[in-house]
Amino acid sequence: MATYTLPELPYDYAALEPVINPQIIELHHDKHHAAYVKGANDTLEQLEEARDKEAWGAINGLQKNLAFHLSGHILHSIYWHNMTGDGGGEPLAADGVGDLADAITESFGSYAGFKSQLTKAAATTQGSGWGVLAYEPVSGKLIVEQVYDHQGNVGQGSVPVLVFDAWEHAFYLQYKNQKVDFIEAMWRVVNWQDVAKRYAAAKERVNVLLLAP
C-alpha cells in the first residue's frame, strides 16, 4: 500500500479564475502534484529494497529524491487549500483572523511590509522554488522563507502556513515568463481562513517540537 496519496482539490478546476485558469489547475494537480506523490512512494520502496539488500551505493541520491518528492507533495497539499475564489484582501479581525493579522504586524512591522517581502521572496527565486510564510517555533514569530526547488533554505522546525508556488508549471501557460505578475495576482486568491487555521495549529504544536535552547 502506498504511503502517500494525491489529495483531491477542494474546488473545481475553474474556481480560481481569472487568477489561475482551469488548464493550469488541472495539469498542476493531476500531473505535477501526482508525480511528486508517485516519486515519494517509489523512493520509499527503493530505500526498503536497499535496507533488505544492505546495498547503500545510491543512498545519497535516494535521500535527496525523498526530500524532493515528499516536500513537493506537502507544499502542494498546503498550496491548494491556501487559495479560494472568494479570497484575497488583507487579513482582518472582523473576518475572524485577528490573531494572524496581529502576528503578521508583530513579526514584520506591518501587513504591507510582510506582503512586499513574501512577494519579492517568491518572485526572485532562482529557477524553481517557493515563497513561504512559516511559523518559527523558537522565536514564536512568523518568518518568510525562500525555498529553492522544494526543500532548500528552510529553517529546521518551521511550519509553513502560506505558500506561493513559483515554479514555471504553476503559471507559464497563462502568464508566460512574467513570474512577478503571477505572484502579484496570487494575493487576490489567498484563503486567510485557511492560513489562520494553520497558524493556530502550528502554535499549539510548539510544546511537542524539539526546540533549540
XYZ file of N, CA, C and O in Angstrom:
852
model
N 0.848 -1.196 0.000
C 0.000 0.000 0.000
C 0.887 1.250 0.000
O 1.857 1.332 0.756
N 0.536 2.200 -0.850
C 1.318 3.427 -0.945
C 1.216 4.232 0.351
O 0.151 4.311 0.970
N 2.309 4.846 0.745
C 2.316 5.673 1.948
C 1.612 7.003 1.714
O 0.892 7.498 2.582
N 1.806 7.581 0.540
C 1.246 8.892 0.233
C 0.235 8.791 -0.899
O 0.396 7.986 -1.824
N -0.801 9.608 -0.834
C -1.833 9.629 -1.866
C -2.084 11.071 -2.301
O -1.907 12.008 -1.509
N -2.515 11.223 -3.531
C -2.820 12.550 -4.063
C -4.135 13.044 -3.467
O -5.170 12.399 -3.639
N -4.139 14.181 -2.782
C -5.394 14.694 -2.220
C -6.282 15.279 -3.310
O -5.785 15.768 -4.334
N -7.574 15.237 -3.089
C -8.489 15.864 -4.031
C -8.431 17.380 -3.880
O -8.159 17.907 -2.801
N -8.688 18.078 -4.969
C -8.780 19.530 -4.897
C -9.998 19.937 -4.071
O -11.045 19.288 -4.144
N -9.907 21.023 -3.303
C -11.055 21.477 -2.518
C -12.042 22.320 -3.329
O -12.961 22.911 -2.766
N -11.848 22.396 -4.645
C -12.701 23.175 -5.536
C -12.538 22.623 -6.944
O -11.690 21.756 -7.185
N -13.353 23.097 -7.882
C -13.222 22.607 -9.250
C -12.120 23.381 -9.975
O -11.594 24.378 -9.471
N -11.765 22.924 -11.160
C -10.638 23.496 -11.892
C -10.809 24.985 -12.197
O -9.823 25.707 -12.314
N -12.054 25.439 -12.335
C -12.305 26.825 -12.729
C -12.484 27.766 -11.543
O -12.715 28.958 -11.727
N -12.330 27.275 -10.333
C -12.685 28.047 -9.138
C -11.806 29.270 -8.909
O -12.229 30.219 -8.245
N -10.588 29.275 -9.449
C -9.664 30.371 -9.174
C -9.525 31.341 -10.338
O -8.637 32.193 -10.353
N -10.372 31.214 -11.341
C -10.352 32.172 -12.446
C -10.729 33.556 -11.934
O -11.532 33.681 -11.018
N -10.199 34.620 -12.513
C -9.264 34.664 -13.641
C -7.783 34.602 -13.222
O -6.909 34.676 -14.068
N -7.523 34.481 -11.909
C -6.136 34.485 -11.450
C -5.367 33.283 -11.998
O -4.239 33.406 -12.477
N -5.981 32.103 -11.920
C -5.362 30.894 -12.470
C -6.404 30.172 -13.313
O -7.499 29.859 -12.815
N -6.083 29.890 -14.558
C -7.080 29.289 -15.433
C -7.217 27.779 -15.182
O -6.321 27.148 -14.604
N -8.330 27.191 -15.612
C -8.603 25.775 -15.324
C -7.553 24.814 -15.864
O -7.257 23.800 -15.227
N -6.984 25.105 -17.030
C -5.996 24.205 -17.624
C -4.767 24.076 -16.725
O -4.227 22.979 -16.536
N -4.338 25.205 -16.152
C -3.185 25.162 -15.259
C -3.495 24.341 -14.023
O -2.694 23.491 -13.602
N -4.653 24.574 -13.419
C -5.013 23.834 -12.206
C -5.064 22.333 -12.487
O -4.537 21.518 -11.714
N -5.655 21.942 -13.599
C -5.766 20.521 -13.930
C -4.390 19.889 -14.125
O -4.096 18.829 -13.558
N -3.552 20.526 -14.927
C -2.219 19.981 -15.178
C -1.364 19.985 -13.911
O -0.645 19.019 -13.628
N -1.458 21.065 -13.176
C -0.638 21.222 -11.976
C -0.980 20.154 -10.940
O -0.089 19.512 -10.373
N -2.258 19.956 -10.698
C -2.685 18.981 -9.698
C -2.578 17.552 -10.201
O -1.940 16.694 -9.580
N -3.182 17.284 -11.352
C -3.314 15.901 -11.824
C -2.019 15.316 -12.377
O -1.860 14.089 -12.392
N -1.111 16.165 -12.827
C 0.146 15.677 -13.403
C 1.343 15.947 -12.486
O 2.027 15.031 -12.056
N 1.578 17.236 -12.191
C 2.776 17.587 -11.431
C 2.695 17.106 -9.980
O 3.624 16.447 -9.491
N 1.602 17.446 -9.295
C 1.485 17.003 -7.901
C 1.458 15.476 -7.834
O 2.108 14.865 -6.978
N 0.742 14.865 -8.745
C 0.679 13.396 -8.765
C 2.071 12.784 -8.942
O 2.376 11.731 -8.368
N 2.921 13.440 -9.712
C 4.271 12.925 -9.933
C 5.101 12.966 -8.654
O 5.918 12.071 -8.404
N 4.890 13.983 -7.828
C 5.618 14.049 -6.561
C 5.154 12.940 -5.612
O 5.962 12.344 -4.888
N 3.863 12.672 -5.615
C 3.338 11.587 -4.779
C 3.938 10.251 -5.213
O 4.413 9.462 -4.388
N 3.923 10.013 -6.519
C 4.496 8.764 -7.032
C 5.992 8.692 -6.737
O 6.517 7.637 -6.344
N 6.681 9.804 -6.903
C 8.115 9.823 -6.651
C 8.455 9.513 -5.211
O 9.416 8.775 -4.931
N 7.675 10.046 -4.274
C 7.918 9.765 -2.851
C 7.683 8.291 -2.543
O 8.487 7.646 -1.862
N 6.597 7.745 -3.061
C 6.297 6.330 -2.816
C 7.335 5.412 -3.457
O 7.782 4.431 -2.848
N 7.726 5.729 -4.671
C 8.738 4.921 -5.357
C 10.068 4.954 -4.598
O 10.761 3.927 -4.476
N 10.437 6.127 -4.096
C 11.707 6.244 -3.373
C 11.676 5.460 -2.073
O 12.672 4.831 -1.686
N 10.539 5.471 -1.384
C 10.419 4.673 -0.157
C 10.601 3.181 -0.458
O 11.236 2.453 0.311
N 10.051 2.737 -1.579
C 10.226 1.334 -1.970
C 11.693 1.028 -2.266
O 12.209 -0.041 -1.899
N 12.372 1.957 -2.923
C 13.785 1.757 -3.235
C 14.639 1.741 -1.974
O 15.608 0.977 -1.866
N 14.279 2.561 -0.995
C 15.001 2.555 0.273
C 14.766 1.251 1.040
O 15.677 0.720 1.677
N 13.539 0.749 0.963
C 13.249 -0.539 1.595
C 14.083 -1.658 0.971
O 14.638 -2.507 1.679
N 14.187 -1.634 -0.347
C 14.996 -2.631 -1.047
C 16.471 -2.508 -0.658
O 17.167 -3.526 -0.466
N 16.948 -1.263 -0.529
C 18.339 -1.048 -0.134
C 18.597 -1.603 1.271
O 19.653 -2.205 1.524
N 17.645 -1.429 2.169
C 17.804 -1.970 3.520
C 17.835 -3.492 3.498
O 18.651 -4.125 4.185
N 16.942 -4.076 2.715
C 16.866 -5.542 2.644
C 18.153 -6.146 2.096
O 18.598 -7.210 2.540
N 18.745 -5.458 1.131
C 19.937 -5.988 0.466
C 21.243 -5.456 1.043
O 22.314 -5.865 0.627
N 21.110 -4.518 2.009
C 22.300 -3.847 2.540
C 23.132 -3.270 1.403
O 24.365 -3.370 1.393
N 22.424 -2.665 0.442
C 23.067 -2.075 -0.731
C 22.883 -0.559 -0.663
O 21.809 -0.043 -1.001
N 23.925 0.131 -0.219
C 23.798 1.553 0.063
C 24.549 2.437 -0.927
O 24.793 3.615 -0.657
N 24.884 1.930 -2.079
C 25.627 2.717 -3.058
C 24.881 3.956 -3.541
O 25.502 4.948 -3.910
N 23.554 3.885 -3.535
C 22.754 5.004 -4.053
C 22.094 5.812 -2.943
O 21.162 6.577 -3.199
N 22.566 5.676 -1.694
C 21.866 6.289 -0.565
C 21.745 7.801 -0.676
O 20.694 8.374 -0.379
N 22.807 8.489 -1.117
C 22.740 9.951 -1.211
C 21.650 10.407 -2.186
O 20.869 11.318 -1.892
N 21.601 9.768 -3.333
C 20.588 10.116 -4.325
C 19.189 9.790 -3.850
O 18.243 10.561 -4.074
N 19.021 8.665 -3.171
C 17.699 8.275 -2.681
C 17.202 9.236 -1.598
O 16.031 9.615 -1.589
N 18.080 9.627 -0.689
C 17.658 10.561 0.358
C 17.287 11.920 -0.237
O 16.313 12.555 0.192
N 18.042 12.362 -1.243
C 17.714 13.625 -1.898
C 16.384 13.523 -2.634
O 15.561 14.447 -2.591
N 16.159 12.395 -3.303
C 14.898 12.202 -4.018
C 13.722 12.191 -3.056
O 12.649 12.738 -3.354
N 13.896 11.556 -1.896
C 12.799 11.511 -0.925
C 12.456 12.914 -0.440
O 11.280 13.288 -0.380
N 13.479 13.697 -0.111
C 13.241 15.068 0.331
C 12.551 15.884 -0.752
O 11.619 16.647 -0.483
N 13.002 15.734 -1.990
C 12.444 16.493 -3.109
C 10.967 16.155 -3.333
O 10.106 17.035 -3.369
N 10.665 14.876 -3.466
C 9.291 14.474 -3.784
C 8.350 14.655 -2.601
O 7.210 15.106 -2.766
N 8.817 14.315 -1.393
C 7.951 14.462 -0.227
C 7.656 15.925 0.047
O 6.502 16.295 0.313
N 8.669 16.781 -0.029
C 8.437 18.201 0.185
C 7.532 18.784 -0.897
O 6.682 19.632 -0.616
N 7.700 18.313 -2.137
C 6.806 18.754 -3.205
C 5.368 18.377 -2.919
O 4.443 19.167 -3.144
N 5.160 17.166 -2.426
C 3.813 16.709 -2.076
C 3.224 17.557 -0.943
O 2.074 18.020 -1.021
N 3.994 17.800 0.097
C 3.495 18.551 1.249
C 3.199 20.002 0.878
O 2.129 20.536 1.200
N 4.115 20.649 0.184
C 3.905 22.048 -0.184
C 2.698 22.216 -1.097
O 1.903 23.153 -0.934
N 2.524 21.304 -2.054
C 1.357 21.403 -2.926
C 0.061 21.136 -2.164
O -0.974 21.760 -2.443
N 0.092 20.221 -1.217
C -1.104 19.936 -0.420
C -1.548 21.166 0.360
O -2.747 21.408 0.531
N -0.573 21.955 0.837
C -0.901 23.220 1.503
C -1.383 24.250 0.484
O -2.371 24.964 0.713
N -0.705 24.307 -0.634
C -0.975 25.305 -1.682
C -2.434 25.308 -2.124
O -3.067 26.366 -2.201
N -2.984 24.133 -2.398
C -4.368 24.083 -2.881
C -5.331 24.697 -1.866
O -6.263 25.414 -2.239
N -5.123 24.435 -0.590
C -6.039 24.932 0.435
C -5.762 26.383 0.813
O -6.628 27.038 1.402
N -4.574 26.871 0.486
C -4.242 28.275 0.735
C -4.973 29.220 -0.205
O -4.893 30.441 -0.031
N -5.679 28.673 -1.203
C -6.332 29.512 -2.197
C -7.833 29.277 -2.224
O -8.315 28.176 -1.950
N -8.571 30.329 -2.553
C -10.014 30.250 -2.727
C -10.466 31.355 -3.670
O -9.855 32.436 -3.701
N -11.500 31.077 -4.424
C -12.026 32.083 -5.332
C -12.637 33.269 -4.618
O -12.831 34.336 -5.204
N -12.931 33.110 -3.330
C -13.511 34.193 -2.523
C -12.473 34.851 -1.623
O -12.831 35.510 -0.648
N -11.200 34.652 -1.930
C -10.147 35.121 -1.036
C -9.613 36.491 -1.385
O -10.247 37.286 -2.074
N -8.418 36.743 -0.902
C -7.747 37.997 -1.188
C -7.966 39.036 -0.111
O -8.557 38.777 0.939
N -7.480 40.226 -0.381
C -7.578 41.298 0.586
C -6.581 41.122 1.717
O -5.660 40.318 1.651
N -6.782 41.888 2.792
C -5.906 41.854 3.951
C -6.587 41.094 5.086
O -7.793 41.226 5.282
N -5.857 40.255 5.827
C -6.479 39.561 6.963
C -6.899 40.566 8.037
O -6.099 41.419 8.442
N -8.155 40.467 8.475
C -8.707 41.428 9.426
C -9.393 40.717 10.579
O -9.938 39.622 10.414
N -9.383 41.366 11.744
C -10.066 40.811 12.910
C -11.549 40.633 12.629
O -12.174 39.683 13.111
N -12.122 41.516 11.821
C -13.551 41.444 11.505
C -13.910 40.174 10.750
O -15.061 39.745 10.757
N -12.929 39.563 10.114
C -13.145 38.324 9.366
C -12.784 37.090 10.183
O -12.745 35.976 9.648
N -12.483 37.282 11.462
C -12.173 36.149 12.325
C -10.733 35.687 12.274
O -10.423 34.598 12.758
N -9.849 36.498 11.698
C -8.442 36.106 11.597
C -7.557 37.149 12.275
O -6.438 37.422 11.832
N -8.043 37.689 13.376
C -7.325 38.736 14.081
C -5.989 38.294 14.648
O -5.019 39.063 14.638
N -5.922 37.053 15.157
C -4.654 36.569 15.722
C -3.568 36.517 14.654
O -2.415 36.874 14.908
N -3.931 36.049 13.465
C -2.982 36.005 12.366
C -2.566 37.411 11.962
O -1.374 37.679 11.758
N -3.524 38.313 11.854
C -3.220 39.695 11.474
C -2.269 40.333 12.478
O -1.311 41.017 12.098
N -2.508 40.099 13.773
C -1.636 40.656 14.809
C -0.225 40.056 14.715
O 0.774 40.766 14.903
N -0.160 38.762 14.442
C 1.149 38.095 14.345
C 1.938 38.627 13.159
O 3.170 38.781 13.233
N 1.264 38.896 12.058
C 1.941 39.458 10.885
C 2.511 40.832 11.211
O 3.665 41.144 10.893
N 1.721 41.666 11.879
C 2.187 43.002 12.249
C 3.352 42.927 13.220
O 4.353 43.651 13.084
N 3.255 42.030 14.206
C 4.327 41.888 15.195
C 5.619 41.390 14.548
O 6.719 41.829 14.895
N 5.485 40.465 13.605
C 6.661 39.830 13.014
C 7.306 40.659 11.912
O 8.523 40.564 11.703
N 6.499 41.453 11.192
C 7.029 42.166 10.027
C 6.871 43.685 10.099
O 7.288 44.384 9.173
N 6.261 44.178 11.162
C 6.085 45.619 11.303
C 4.774 46.129 10.743
O 4.165 47.046 11.279
N 4.319 45.504 9.652
C 3.049 45.884 9.023
C 2.663 44.813 8.016
O 3.514 44.032 7.566
N 1.391 44.810 7.650
C 0.948 43.887 6.609
C 1.627 44.235 5.290
O 2.056 43.344 4.548
N 1.774 45.523 4.999
C 2.403 45.948 3.738
C 3.846 45.448 3.656
O 4.298 44.997 2.602
N 4.569 45.524 4.783
C 5.949 45.046 4.787
C 6.028 43.548 4.561
O 6.897 43.060 3.823
N 5.113 42.805 5.205
C 5.050 41.355 5.002
C 4.741 41.020 3.558
O 5.415 40.181 2.939
N 3.731 41.672 2.997
C 3.319 41.382 1.624
C 4.466 41.649 0.654
O 4.710 40.859 -0.267
N 5.165 42.739 0.858
C 6.281 43.077 -0.023
C 7.390 42.033 0.084
O 7.947 41.601 -0.933
N 7.706 41.581 1.313
C 8.790 40.609 1.487
C 8.453 39.262 0.864
O 9.274 38.661 0.170
N 7.226 38.766 1.106
C 6.856 37.472 0.543
C 6.769 37.537 -0.979
O 7.161 36.594 -1.676
N 6.255 38.653 -1.502
C 6.186 38.828 -2.954
C 7.582 38.763 -3.563
O 7.810 38.045 -4.550
N 8.516 39.495 -2.983
C 9.875 39.511 -3.509
C 10.556 38.157 -3.356
O 11.281 37.698 -4.253
N 10.324 37.495 -2.217
C 10.939 36.187 -1.984
C 10.473 35.175 -3.019
O 11.267 34.395 -3.551
N 9.179 35.189 -3.321
C 8.638 34.252 -4.300
C 9.066 34.613 -5.719
O 9.438 33.739 -6.511
N 9.033 35.891 -6.033
C 9.287 36.328 -7.410
C 10.756 36.253 -7.801
O 11.075 36.190 -8.987
N 11.654 36.248 -6.831
C 13.084 36.268 -7.149
C 13.760 34.929 -6.894
O 14.992 34.853 -6.896
N 12.996 33.864 -6.682
C 13.616 32.551 -6.561
C 14.399 32.260 -7.837
O 13.916 32.497 -8.943
N 15.601 31.754 -7.684
C 16.436 31.444 -8.837
C 16.014 30.096 -9.396
O 16.156 29.066 -8.749
N 15.442 30.106 -10.598
C 14.924 28.876 -11.178
C 13.595 28.525 -10.554
O 12.678 29.336 -10.524
N 13.481 27.312 -10.012
C 12.227 26.835 -9.448
C 12.228 26.971 -7.932
O 13.262 26.793 -7.285
N 11.079 27.278 -7.371
C 11.029 27.409 -5.919
C 9.715 27.947 -5.417
O 8.719 28.010 -6.145
N 9.722 28.360 -4.161
C 8.519 28.816 -3.466
C 8.850 30.016 -2.580
O 9.969 30.140 -2.094
N 7.847 30.842 -2.353
C 7.889 31.811 -1.267
C 6.985 31.276 -0.174
O 5.860 30.851 -0.453
N 7.462 31.280 1.065
C 6.733 30.624 2.153
C 6.645 31.525 3.377
O 7.658 32.101 3.806
N 5.448 31.642 3.933
C 5.258 32.227 5.257
C 5.204 31.063 6.228
O 4.383 30.154 6.076
N 6.086 31.080 7.234
C 6.187 29.955 8.150
C 6.186 30.431 9.600
O 6.650 31.531 9.913
N 5.665 29.577 10.477
C 5.743 29.823 11.916
C 7.044 29.233 12.425
O 7.312 28.046 12.248
N 7.861 30.073 13.048
C 9.161 29.635 13.554
C 9.034 29.461 15.067
O 8.869 30.441 15.804
N 9.075 28.222 15.583
C 8.692 27.955 16.970
C 9.683 28.409 18.022
O 9.297 28.586 19.174
N 10.950 28.602 17.683
C 11.910 29.038 18.697
C 11.633 30.484 19.103
O 11.624 30.827 20.280
N 11.377 31.343 18.123
C 11.068 32.744 18.407
C 9.584 32.975 18.651
O 9.197 33.977 19.253
N 8.765 32.039 18.152
C 7.320 32.219 18.251
C 6.788 33.234 17.263
O 5.663 33.728 17.409
N 7.593 33.559 16.253
C 7.177 34.547 15.264
C 7.023 33.919 13.884
O 7.418 32.781 13.647
N 6.448 34.701 12.994
C 6.330 34.305 11.602
C 7.571 34.774 10.847
O 8.105 35.855 11.116
N 8.034 33.967 9.907
C 9.160 34.338 9.063
C 8.808 34.041 7.616
O 7.937 33.214 7.339
N 9.493 34.698 6.694
C 9.376 34.385 5.270
C 10.590 33.564 4.875
O 11.727 33.896 5.229
N 10.341 32.484 4.160
C 11.406 31.628 3.666
C 11.385 31.622 2.139
O 10.314 31.664 1.531
N 12.553 31.560 1.545
C 12.681 31.437 0.094
C 13.183 30.024 -0.185
O 14.326 29.690 0.118
N 12.323 29.205 -0.728
C 12.624 27.785 -0.889
C 13.045 27.505 -2.327
O 12.314 27.817 -3.266
N 14.222 26.917 -2.489
C 14.677 26.508 -3.811
C 14.248 25.072 -4.060
O 14.360 24.219 -3.180
N 13.768 24.806 -5.282
C 13.140 23.522 -5.580
C 11.990 23.327 -4.589
O 11.055 24.081 -4.587
N 12.101 22.330 -3.712
C 11.053 22.114 -2.721
C 11.558 22.130 -1.293
O 10.766 22.233 -0.369
N 12.880 21.980 -1.087
C 13.312 21.701 0.271
C 14.522 22.491 0.751
O 14.984 22.283 1.853
N 15.038 23.413 -0.034
C 16.225 24.150 0.380
C 15.895 25.430 1.133
O 14.799 25.975 1.037
N 16.870 25.938 1.895
C 16.766 27.218 2.608
C 15.588 27.279 3.575
O 14.868 28.277 3.637
N 15.401 26.220 4.336
C 14.291 26.147 5.282
C 14.836 26.087 6.700
O 15.737 25.296 6.992
N 14.297 26.915 7.582
C 14.671 26.845 8.986
C 14.117 25.577 9.612
O 12.917 25.317 9.535
N 14.964 24.769 10.210
C 14.520 23.492 10.775
C 13.481 23.732 11.872
O 13.675 24.558 12.759
N 12.373 23.015 11.779
C 11.310 23.146 12.767
C 10.234 24.140 12.377
O 9.172 24.178 12.987
N 10.489 24.987 11.377
C 9.485 25.956 10.964
C 8.329 25.249 10.268
O 8.510 24.219 9.618
N 7.140 25.805 10.409
C 5.925 25.186 9.880
C 5.315 26.100 8.817
O 4.907 27.225 9.133
N 5.244 25.673 7.563
C 4.667 26.533 6.521
C 3.162 26.717 6.724
O 2.440 25.765 6.983
N 2.711 27.971 6.609
C 1.277 28.252 6.748
C 0.696 28.894 5.496
O -0.510 28.827 5.262
N 1.555 29.528 4.679
C 1.113 30.109 3.400
C 2.236 29.914 2.400
O 3.376 30.291 2.670
N 1.912 29.317 1.251
C 2.950 29.036 0.254
C 2.537 29.572 -1.113
O 1.390 29.438 -1.518
N 3.496 30.200 -1.782
C 3.314 30.680 -3.153
C 4.204 29.845 -4.061
O 5.430 29.871 -3.917
N 3.612 29.121 -4.979
C 4.367 28.281 -5.900
C 4.942 29.149 -7.013
O 4.197 29.778 -7.770
N 6.261 29.184 -7.126
C 6.917 29.992 -8.156
C 7.593 29.143 -9.220
O 8.444 29.633 -9.964
N 7.229 27.841 -9.288
C 7.706 27.011 -10.395
C 6.976 27.439 -11.674
O 5.805 27.844 -11.636
N 7.643 27.303 -12.813
C 7.018 27.730 -14.063
C 5.730 26.974 -14.367
O 4.805 27.519 -14.971
N 5.638 25.711 -13.959
C 4.417 24.964 -14.271
C 3.192 25.535 -13.559
O 2.063 25.214 -13.916
N 3.410 26.387 -12.551
C 2.287 26.982 -11.823
C 1.657 28.151 -12.565
O 0.522 28.535 -12.260
N 2.369 28.709 -13.558
C 1.855 29.927 -14.166
C 2.140 30.101 -15.658
O 1.509 30.923 -16.320
N 3.075 29.342 -16.244
C 3.604 29.690 -17.564
C 2.546 29.688 -18.664
O 2.581 30.541 -19.559
N 1.599 28.768 -18.624
C 0.582 28.703 -19.672
C -0.258 29.969 -19.735
O -0.822 30.307 -20.787
N -0.343 30.676 -18.636
C -1.177 31.873 -18.573
C -0.364 33.162 -18.518
O -0.704 34.143 -19.179
N 0.708 33.154 -17.751
C 1.489 34.366 -17.523
C 2.804 34.402 -18.302
O 3.549 35.377 -18.193
N 3.071 33.352 -19.074
C 4.328 33.240 -19.823
C 5.509 33.374 -18.851
O 5.545 32.707 -17.848
N 6.448 34.257 -19.161
C 7.620 34.382 -18.297
C 7.493 35.502 -17.266
O 8.474 35.899 -16.640
N 6.279 35.987 -17.058
C 6.050 37.100 -16.132
C 5.722 36.573 -14.730
O 4.595 36.662 -14.248
N 6.726 36.014 -14.075
C 6.526 35.454 -12.739
C 6.018 36.506 -11.752
O 5.151 36.225 -10.919
N 6.529 37.714 -11.848
C 6.128 38.773 -10.924
C 4.636 39.047 -11.039
O 3.944 39.232 -10.024
N 4.106 39.071 -12.261
C 2.672 39.316 -12.454
C 1.839 38.219 -11.796
O 0.787 38.489 -11.210
N 2.308 36.981 -11.921
C 1.598 35.858 -11.299
C 1.602 35.981 -9.777
O 0.560 35.819 -9.128
N 2.747 36.291 -9.190
C 2.825 36.416 -7.737
C 1.934 37.550 -7.244
O 1.223 37.416 -6.235
N 1.927 38.655 -7.944
C 1.060 39.775 -7.561
C -0.406 39.357 -7.621
O -1.205 39.717 -6.743
N -0.769 38.592 -8.649
C -2.158 38.147 -8.793
C -2.555 37.151 -7.702
O -3.725 37.086 -7.305
N -1.590 36.391 -7.211
C -1.874 35.385 -6.193
C -2.516 35.973 -4.946
O -3.306 35.306 -4.264
N -2.201 37.211 -4.621
C -2.767 37.830 -3.421
C -4.280 37.961 -3.500
O -4.942 38.131 -2.475
N -4.841 37.866 -4.700
C -6.294 38.001 -4.878
C -7.045 36.717 -4.528
O -8.281 36.726 -4.445
N -6.312 35.610 -4.334
C -6.987 34.345 -4.027
C -6.500 33.717 -2.721
O -6.822 32.566 -2.423
N -5.749 34.459 -1.909
C -5.269 33.899 -0.640
C -6.454 33.600 0.274
O -7.322 34.448 0.491
N -6.475 32.397 0.810
C -7.529 31.963 1.732
C -7.042 32.220 3.160
O -6.438 31.363 3.794
N -7.329 33.413 3.685
C -6.819 33.779 5.001
C -7.413 32.912 6.108
O -6.776 32.728 7.154
N -8.606 32.388 5.896
C -9.192 31.487 6.897
C -8.329 30.232 7.047
O -8.066 29.768 8.155
N -7.865 29.700 5.927
C -7.015 28.512 5.968
C -5.660 28.840 6.587
O -5.139 28.075 7.410
N -5.088 29.974 6.203
C -3.789 30.376 6.753
C -3.886 30.550 8.263
O -3.002 30.114 9.018
N -4.977 31.167 8.725
C -5.159 31.395 10.162
C -5.267 30.075 10.925
O -4.729 29.941 12.029
N -5.965 29.099 10.347
C -6.085 27.787 10.992
C -4.724 27.107 11.089
O -4.397 26.474 12.103
N -3.930 27.219 10.044
C -2.595 26.611 10.060
C -1.697 27.307 11.090
O -0.897 26.651 11.774
N -1.820 28.614 11.184
C -1.031 29.357 12.171
C -1.412 28.935 13.584
O -0.535 28.679 14.427
N -2.703 28.831 13.855
C -3.165 28.426 15.189
C -2.695 27.013 15.523
O -2.259 26.739 16.649
N -2.780 26.120 14.543
C -2.347 24.738 14.767
C -0.847 24.662 15.018
O -0.382 23.885 15.859
N -0.065 25.462 14.294
C 1.383 25.462 14.474
C 1.749 25.933 15.877
O 2.650 25.371 16.517
N 1.064 26.958 16.380
C 1.344 27.448 17.731
C 1.014 26.393 18.780
O 1.722 26.254 19.780
N -0.053 25.634 18.562
C -0.450 24.606 19.520
C 0.558 23.465 19.574
O 0.692 22.797 20.598
N 1.281 23.246 18.489
C 2.238 22.139 18.414
C 3.588 22.479 19.022
O 4.454 21.617 19.126
N 3.793 23.724 19.432
C 5.122 24.153 19.820
C 5.682 23.324 20.960
O 6.892 23.047 21.012
N 4.847 22.879 21.870
C 5.345 22.131 23.029
C 5.723 20.676 22.708
O 6.328 20.005 23.548
N 5.357 20.193 21.528
C 5.721 18.821 21.180
C 6.916 18.782 20.224
O 7.373 17.714 19.840
N 7.424 19.955 19.853
C 8.597 20.023 18.994
C 9.853 20.051 19.843
O 9.882 20.624 20.936
N 10.902 19.428 19.345
C 12.202 19.523 19.998
C 12.844 20.841 19.570
O 13.278 20.996 18.433
N 12.893 21.783 20.508
C 13.334 23.126 20.166
C 14.768 23.366 20.592
O 15.264 22.784 21.554
N 15.398 24.282 19.887
C 16.722 24.723 20.304
C 16.584 25.523 21.597
O 15.540 26.143 21.853
N 17.610 25.537 22.446
C 17.511 26.297 23.712
C 17.455 27.783 23.477
O 17.887 28.269 22.438
